[in-house]
Amino acid sequence: VAVLPIVKEGAAILRQRAKPVERVTKRIEKLVADMFETMHKVDGVGLAAPQVGAPLRVIVIADGERPLVLLNPEIVSSGGQETDLEGCLSIPGRIGYVTRAAEVVVRGADRRGKPAEIKGTGRLARALQHEIDHLDGILFLDRADEVWERKEAEEQA
Ligand code: NI
């Protein structure tokens, strides 16, 4: 298990559409393990595979004590609206208010490739949307009304 370098804004991979995971291979298992290790090391709330240089549709989220992994996640329904501060591990030093759905249902596959469905509200809903955006080459900067330099450490994804 390795801590991977985090790709920063400006890199082409952050602007590309990531490819679906077809099969859970050893390489995917290692990628997921490395993504968790990396997320914990940098104290992030979520991480998408393109942020560690892998153009694949894989996200991990630190949802309390429960490690959450989704392969090929898709938002199948959403509701409400909530505006809150966001940061991103790939965009250090900047934060902004982003309006997102307050509640989402996401379908994909778990780390073994079995169908999985996650319902998220609040911060989990936000993290899911932020990470899934990464898989489509979208950064929070694109959705924020205003972006500014951050003084203190904020949660980053
Ligand atoms: Ni991010």
Coordinates of C-alpha atoms and ligand atoms in Angstrom, one line a residue:
V1 CA 0.0 0.0 0.0
A2 CA 1.4 3.3 -1.0
V3 CA 0.7 7.0 -0.6
L4 CA 0.4 8.4 -4.1
P5 CA 1.2 12.0 -5.2
I6 CA -1.8 14.1 -5.8
V7 CA -2.3 15.6 -9.2
K8 CA -2.7 19.3 -9.1
E9 CA -4.9 21.6 -11.1
G10 CA -3.5 22.3 -14.5
A11 CA -2.8 18.6 -15.2
A12 CA -4.7 17.3 -18.3
I13 CA -6.0 14.2 -16.5
L14 CA -8.2 16.4 -14.2
R15 CA -10.1 17.7 -17.2
Q16 CA -10.7 14.3 -18.9
R17 CA -13.5 11.9 -18.7
A18 CA -12.4 8.9 -16.7
K19 CA -13.0 5.4 -18.1
P20 CA -15.3 2.8 -16.5
V21 CA -13.8 -0.1 -14.5
E22 CA -14.7 -3.2 -16.4
R23 CA -13.4 -5.7 -14.0
V24 CA -11.9 -5.7 -10.5
T25 CA -8.4 -6.7 -11.1
K26 CA -5.4 -6.8 -8.7
R27 CA -4.5 -3.4 -10.2
I28 CA -7.9 -2.0 -9.2
E29 CA -7.6 -3.5 -5.7
K30 CA -4.2 -1.9 -5.3
L31 CA -5.5 1.4 -6.6
V32 CA -8.4 1.4 -4.1
A33 CA -6.0 0.6 -1.2
D34 CA -3.5 3.2 -2.3
M35 CA -6.3 5.8 -2.6
F36 CA -7.5 5.2 0.9
E37 CA -3.9 5.4 2.2
T38 CA -3.4 8.6 0.4
M39 CA -6.7 10.1 1.5
H40 CA -6.0 9.4 5.1
K41 CA -2.4 10.6 4.9
V42 CA -3.5 14.0 3.6
D43 CA -6.6 14.1 5.8
G44 CA -9.0 14.4 2.9
V45 CA -12.7 13.7 2.9
G46 CA -12.7 12.1 -0.5
L47 CA -10.6 11.3 -3.5
A48 CA -11.2 10.4 -7.1
A49 CA -8.8 8.2 -9.1
P50 CA -7.8 10.9 -11.6
Q51 CA -6.4 12.8 -8.7
V52 CA -3.8 10.1 -8.2
G53 CA -3.1 9.8 -11.9
A54 CA -5.4 6.9 -12.8
P55 CA -8.0 7.8 -15.5
L56 CA -10.6 5.4 -14.0
R57 CA -14.1 5.8 -12.5
V58 CA -13.2 5.0 -8.9
I59 CA -13.9 7.2 -5.9
V60 CA -13.3 6.8 -2.2
I61 CA -14.9 8.8 0.6
A62 CA -14.1 9.0 4.3
D63 CA -17.6 8.7 5.7
G64 CA -16.9 8.6 9.4
E65 CA -15.4 5.2 10.3
R66 CA -16.9 3.6 7.3
P67 CA -14.7 3.4 4.3
L68 CA -16.7 4.0 1.2
V69 CA -15.6 2.9 -2.3
L70 CA -17.6 3.1 -5.5
L71 CA -16.6 2.0 -8.9
N72 CA -18.5 3.5 -11.8
P73 CA -20.7 5.7 -9.6
E74 CA -23.7 7.4 -11.1
I75 CA -26.1 9.7 -9.6
V76 CA -29.5 8.2 -10.2
S77 CA -31.6 10.7 -8.3
S78 CA -31.1 13.9 -6.4
G79 CA -33.2 16.4 -4.5
G80 CA -33.0 19.7 -2.6
Q81 CA -30.3 22.3 -2.7
E82 CA -27.5 23.3 -0.3
T83 CA -24.7 25.8 -0.5
D84 CA -21.6 25.2 1.4
L85 CA -17.8 25.6 1.4
E86 CA -15.7 23.3 -0.6
G87 CA -12.0 22.7 -1.2
C88 CA -10.1 20.2 -3.2
L89 CA -6.9 18.3 -2.7
S90 CA -6.0 19.1 -6.3
I91 CA -6.5 22.8 -5.8
P92 CA -4.6 23.6 -2.6
G93 CA -5.1 27.0 -1.0
R94 CA -8.5 27.8 -2.5
I95 CA -12.0 27.4 -1.3
G96 CA -15.4 28.5 -2.6
Y97 CA -19.2 28.2 -2.0
V98 CA -20.8 25.6 -4.2
T99 CA -24.5 24.9 -4.5
R100 CA -25.3 21.2 -4.9
A101 CA -28.1 18.8 -4.4
A102 CA -28.8 18.2 -0.7
E103 CA -29.5 14.6 -1.2
V104 CA -28.4 12.0 -3.8
V105 CA -28.7 8.4 -4.5
V106 CA -25.7 6.9 -6.2
R107 CA -25.4 3.6 -7.9
G108 CA -22.2 1.8 -8.8
A109 CA -20.2 -1.2 -7.8
D110 CA -18.4 -1.9 -4.5
R111 CA -14.8 -2.9 -4.3
R112 CA -15.6 -6.5 -5.3
G113 CA -17.6 -5.3 -8.3
K114 CA -21.0 -6.1 -6.8
P115 CA -23.8 -3.6 -7.4
A116 CA -24.0 -1.0 -4.7
E117 CA -26.3 1.9 -3.9
I118 CA -25.5 4.7 -1.5
K119 CA -27.9 7.3 -0.3
G120 CA -26.2 10.4 0.9
T121 CA -27.4 13.6 2.6
G122 CA -25.4 16.6 3.9
R123 CA -21.7 16.3 3.7
L124 CA -21.8 12.8 2.2
A125 CA -24.1 14.0 -0.6
R126 CA -21.6 16.9 -1.3
A127 CA -18.6 14.6 -1.3
L128 CA -20.3 12.1 -3.6
Q129 CA -21.1 14.9 -6.1
H130 CA -17.6 16.5 -5.8
E131 CA -15.9 13.2 -6.5
I132 CA -18.2 12.1 -9.3
D133 CA -17.5 15.5 -10.9
H134 CA -13.8 14.6 -10.9
L135 CA -14.6 11.6 -13.0
D136 CA -16.1 13.9 -15.6
G137 CA -13.3 16.4 -15.6
I138 CA -15.2 18.9 -13.5
L139 CA -13.6 20.9 -10.7
F140 CA -15.4 22.8 -7.9
L141 CA -14.0 25.9 -9.4
D142 CA -16.4 25.4 -12.3
R143 CA -19.4 25.4 -10.0
A144 CA -18.4 27.9 -7.4
D145 CA -19.9 31.4 -7.4
E146 CA -16.7 32.9 -5.9
V147 CA -13.3 31.4 -5.0
W148 CA -10.8 32.8 -2.6
E149 CA -7.6 31.9 -0.8
R150 CA -8.0 30.0 2.3
K151 CA -6.3 30.9 5.5
E152 CA -7.0 27.8 7.6
A153 CA -7.2 24.2 6.8
E154 CA -10.6 23.2 5.5
E155 CA -11.9 19.8 4.6
Q156 CA -10.7 18.9 1.2
A157 CA -11.8 16.4 -1.4
Ligands
NI1 NI -11.5 17.4 -5.3

